[in-house]
């Protein structure tokens, strides 16, 4: 897996974006409109984009944020959601935090970024959640509504008239972030220190 060329095999690319110590995720109705999905910022590669360029473009299109990539101290690989992640080494200047897929199918990539600009939902985004690590674990481990989240001082930027009584459904990238934060409790302090350096530039 370490010899694979990410930019040749990537299909979708997304971002864990840290803004003022909070992770930014999209929130909106699922296809059946019976829950509110919490989805990573990101999307499909276009033309000759690199995986990193795809993630940066998608974040700007969905949340109006200009972002700076953070070099990851670790990279995980999973062949499919639900499988056990394994650590890998990649020969990349800016390595992703997660590579999903294998040599036989297109890859889905997740990078770490720092945002200097405030997130604003775009026309294609119903709303955004700004999550602390505690929020991430809470949503991944419990069945709570958007109202529950907001009433517990959760931060939400909602553009559309969303039914706040629907339950929040964590998508795989949020579940993986919960795993990351448990496995690497020092990850957030590392990200914060890198973010501070970027902010001072």
GROMACS .gro file of N, CA, C and O in nm, residues 147-200:
model
  216
  147UNK      N    1  -3.130   1.936   1.843
  147UNK     CA    2  -3.170   2.019   1.957
  147UNK      C    3  -3.091   1.983   2.082
  147UNK      O    4  -3.047   2.071   2.156
  148UNK      N    5  -3.075   1.852   2.106
  148UNK     CA    6  -2.996   1.807   2.221
  148UNK      C    7  -2.855   1.866   2.214
  148UNK      O    8  -2.802   1.915   2.314
  149UNK      N    9  -2.797   1.858   2.095
  149UNK     CA   10  -2.660   1.908   2.075
  149UNK      C   11  -2.652   2.057   2.103
  149UNK      O   12  -2.563   2.103   2.176
  150UNK      N   13  -2.745   2.134   2.047
  150UNK     CA   14  -2.744   2.279   2.066
  150UNK      C   15  -2.769   2.316   2.212
  150UNK      O   16  -2.705   2.406   2.266
  151UNK      N   17  -2.861   2.244   2.277
  151UNK     CA   18  -2.893   2.273   2.417
  151UNK      C   19  -2.778   2.240   2.511
  151UNK      O   20  -2.776   2.288   2.625
  152UNK      N   21  -2.684   2.158   2.466
  152UNK     CA   22  -2.565   2.127   2.545
  152UNK      C   23  -2.447   2.216   2.505
  152UNK      O   24  -2.332   2.179   2.516
  153UNK      N   25  -2.483   2.333   2.454
  153UNK     CA   26  -2.385   2.435   2.414
  153UNK      C   27  -2.306   2.396   2.290
  153UNK      O   28  -2.194   2.446   2.267
  154UNK      N   29  -2.361   2.305   2.209
  154UNK     CA   30  -2.299   2.272   2.082
  154UNK      C   31  -2.311   2.386   1.984
  154UNK      O   32  -2.413   2.457   1.983
  155UNK      N   33  -2.210   2.406   1.901
  155UNK     CA   34  -2.211   2.517   1.805
  155UNK      C   35  -2.256   2.470   1.667
  155UNK      O   36  -2.201   2.375   1.611
  156UNK      N   37  -2.359   2.535   1.617
  156UNK     CA   38  -2.414   2.503   1.486
  156UNK      C   39  -2.437   2.632   1.408
  156UNK      O   40  -2.483   2.732   1.463
  157UNK      N   41  -2.402   2.628   1.279
  157UNK     CA   42  -2.430   2.740   1.189
  157UNK      C   43  -2.527   2.686   1.084
  157UNK      O   44  -2.487   2.611   0.994
  158UNK      N   45  -2.654   2.719   1.098
  158UNK     CA   46  -2.758   2.660   1.015
  158UNK      C   47  -2.812   2.763   0.917
  158UNK      O   48  -2.859   2.869   0.956
  159UNK      N   49  -2.804   2.729   0.789
  159UNK     CA   50  -2.852   2.818   0.684
  159UNK      C   51  -2.997   2.789   0.647
  159UNK      O   52  -3.075   2.878   0.620
  160UNK      N   53  -3.029   2.660   0.646
  160UNK     CA   54  -3.163   2.618   0.604
  160UNK      C   55  -3.250   2.590   0.726
  160UNK      O   56  -3.203   2.581   0.839
  161UNK      N   57  -3.380   2.574   0.700
  161UNK     CA   58  -3.475   2.541   0.805
  161UNK      C   59  -3.468   2.391   0.833
  161UNK      O   60  -3.545   2.312   0.781
  162UNK      N   61  -3.372   2.351   0.916
  162UNK     CA   62  -3.349   2.210   0.946
  162UNK      C   63  -3.437   2.167   1.063
  162UNK      O   64  -3.455   2.242   1.160
  163UNK      N   65  -3.493   2.046   1.054
  163UNK     CA   66  -3.570   1.990   1.163
  163UNK      C   67  -3.475   1.950   1.276
  163UNK      O   68  -3.408   1.848   1.269
  164UNK      N   69  -3.471   2.030   1.380
  164UNK     CA   70  -3.374   2.008   1.488
  164UNK      C   71  -3.412   1.891   1.578
  164UNK      O   72  -3.335   1.852   1.666
  165UNK      N   73  -3.531   1.835   1.559
  165UNK     CA   74  -3.574   1.720   1.641
  165UNK      C   75  -3.528   1.587   1.581
  165UNK      O   76  -3.550   1.482   1.642
  166UNK      N   77  -3.464   1.590   1.463
  166UNK     CA   78  -3.412   1.467   1.404
  166UNK      C   79  -3.282   1.427   1.474
  166UNK      O   80  -3.207   1.512   1.523
  167UNK      N   81  -3.255   1.296   1.475
  167UNK     CA   82  -3.134   1.246   1.538
  167UNK      C   83  -3.013   1.269   1.448
  167UNK      O   84  -3.023   1.263   1.324
  168UNK      N   85  -2.899   1.293   1.511
  168UNK     CA   86  -2.774   1.310   1.439
  168UNK      C   87  -2.714   1.174   1.406
  168UNK      O   88  -2.704   1.087   1.493
  169UNK      N   89  -2.675   1.156   1.280
  169UNK     CA   90  -2.616   1.031   1.234
  169UNK      C   91  -2.472   1.055   1.192
  169UNK      O   92  -2.447   1.120   1.090
  170UNK      N   93  -2.376   1.004   1.269
  170UNK     CA   94  -2.235   1.023   1.230
  170UNK      C   95  -2.199   0.938   1.109
  170UNK      O   96  -2.222   0.818   1.108
  171UNK      N   97  -2.142   1.002   1.007
  171UNK     CA   98  -2.094   0.929   0.890
  171UNK      C   99  -1.954   0.873   0.922
  171UNK      O  100  -1.893   0.910   1.022
  172UNK      N  101  -1.903   0.784   0.837
  172UNK     CA  102  -1.779   0.712   0.871
  172UNK      C  103  -1.660   0.801   0.906
  172UNK      O  104  -1.581   0.767   0.994
  173UNK      N  105  -1.647   0.915   0.838
  173UNK     CA  106  -1.531   1.000   0.866
  173UNK      C  107  -1.535   1.059   1.007
  173UNK      O  108  -1.432   1.079   1.070
  174UNK      N  109  -1.655   1.086   1.058
  174UNK     CA  110  -1.666   1.134   1.196
  174UNK      C  111  -1.636   1.022   1.295
  174UNK      O  112  -1.568   1.043   1.396
  175UNK      N  113  -1.685   0.902   1.266
  175UNK     CA  114  -1.656   0.787   1.351
  175UNK      C  115  -1.504   0.761   1.356
  175UNK      O  116  -1.449   0.728   1.461
  176UNK      N  117  -1.438   0.778   1.241
  176UNK     CA  118  -1.293   0.757   1.239
  176UNK      C  119  -1.221   0.865   1.319
  176UNK      O  120  -1.122   0.838   1.386
  177UNK      N  121  -1.271   0.988   1.314
  177UNK     CA  122  -1.211   1.096   1.392
  177UNK      C  123  -1.221   1.064   1.541
  177UNK      O  124  -1.127   1.087   1.618
  178UNK      N  125  -1.334   1.009   1.584
  178UNK     CA  126  -1.350   0.969   1.723
  178UNK      C  127  -1.245   0.864   1.760
  178UNK      O  128  -1.183   0.871   1.867
  179UNK      N  129  -1.224   0.769   1.670
  179UNK     CA  130  -1.121   0.666   1.690
  179UNK      C  131  -0.982   0.730   1.702
  179UNK      O  132  -0.904   0.697   1.792
  180UNK      N  133  -0.953   0.823   1.613
  180UNK     CA  134  -0.822   0.891   1.614
  180UNK      C  135  -0.797   0.962   1.746
  180UNK      O  136  -0.688   0.952   1.803
  181UNK      N  137  -0.896   1.035   1.792
  181UNK     CA  138  -0.879   1.114   1.912
  181UNK      C  139  -0.863   1.026   2.037
  181UNK      O  140  -0.800   1.068   2.134
  182UNK      N  141  -0.921   0.907   2.033
  182UNK     CA  142  -0.903   0.813   2.144
  182UNK      C  143  -0.765   0.748   2.138
  182UNK      O  144  -0.697   0.732   2.241
  183UNK      N  145  -0.724   0.707   2.020
  183UNK     CA  146  -0.597   0.638   2.003
  183UNK      C  147  -0.478   0.732   2.021
  183UNK      O  148  -0.370   0.690   2.062
  184UNK      N  149  -0.498   0.859   1.989
  184UNK     CA  150  -0.388   0.956   1.994
  184UNK      C  151  -0.434   1.080   2.070
  184UNK      O  152  -0.464   1.184   2.010
  185UNK      N  153  -0.440   1.071   2.203
  185UNK     CA  154  -0.490   1.182   2.284
  185UNK      C  155  -0.408   1.310   2.270
  185UNK      O  156  -0.458   1.418   2.302
  186UNK      N  157  -0.286   1.301   2.222
  186UNK     CA  158  -0.203   1.420   2.203
  186UNK      C  159  -0.220   1.483   2.065
  186UNK      O  160  -0.157   1.586   2.036
  187UNK      N  161  -0.304   1.424   1.982
  187UNK     CA  162  -0.321   1.473   1.845
  187UNK      C  163  -0.374   1.616   1.843
  187UNK      O  164  -0.324   1.699   1.767
  188UNK      N  165  -0.471   1.645   1.927
  188UNK     CA  166  -0.531   1.779   1.926
  188UNK      C  167  -0.429   1.885   1.967
  188UNK      O  168  -0.425   1.993   1.908
  189UNK      N  169  -0.346   1.855   2.068
  189UNK     CA  170  -0.246   1.953   2.109
  189UNK      C  171  -0.142   1.973   1.999
  189UNK      O  172  -0.092   2.085   1.980
  190UNK      N  173  -0.110   1.866   1.926
  190UNK     CA  174  -0.018   1.878   1.812
  190UNK      C  175  -0.079   1.969   1.706
  190UNK      O  176  -0.013   2.060   1.655
  191UNK      N  177  -0.206   1.946   1.673
  191UNK     CA  178  -0.273   2.027   1.573
  191UNK      C  179  -0.281   2.172   1.616
  191UNK      O  180  -0.262   2.264   1.536
  192UNK      N  181  -0.310   2.194   1.744
  192UNK     CA  182  -0.320   2.330   1.795
  192UNK      C  183  -0.186   2.402   1.786
  192UNK      O  184  -0.180   2.521   1.751
  193UNK      N  185  -0.077   2.332   1.816
  193UNK     CA  186   0.056   2.395   1.809
  193UNK      C  187   0.094   2.428   1.666
  193UNK      O  188   0.148   2.536   1.638
  194UNK      N  189   0.062   2.338   1.573
  194UNK     CA  190   0.090   2.365   1.432
  194UNK      C  191   0.003   2.480   1.383
  194UNK      O  192   0.049   2.569   1.311
  195UNK      N  193  -0.123   2.481   1.423
  195UNK     CA  194  -0.216   2.587   1.383
  195UNK      C  195  -0.166   2.723   1.432
  195UNK      O  196  -0.176   2.822   1.362
  196UNK      N  197  -0.113   2.726   1.553
  196UNK     CA  198  -0.062   2.851   1.609
  196UNK      C  199   0.055   2.903   1.528
  196UNK      O  200   0.066   3.022   1.499
  197UNK      N  201   0.143   2.813   1.487
  197UNK     CA  202   0.256   2.853   1.404
  197UNK      C  203   0.210   2.908   1.271
  197UNK      O  204   0.261   3.009   1.221
  198UNK      N  205   0.109   2.840   1.211
  198UNK     CA  206   0.055   2.886   1.082
  198UNK      C  207  -0.008   3.024   1.098
  198UNK      O  208   0.007   3.113   1.016
  199UNK      N  209  -0.080   3.041   1.208
  199UNK     CA  210  -0.150   3.167   1.233
  199UNK      C  211  -0.052   3.284   1.246
  199UNK      O  212  -0.083   3.398   1.211
  200UNK      N  213   0.067   3.255   1.297
  200UNK     CA  214   0.166   3.360   1.320
  200UNK      C  215   0.244   3.397   1.194
  200UNK      O  216   0.314   3.497   1.192
   0.00000   0.00000   0.00000
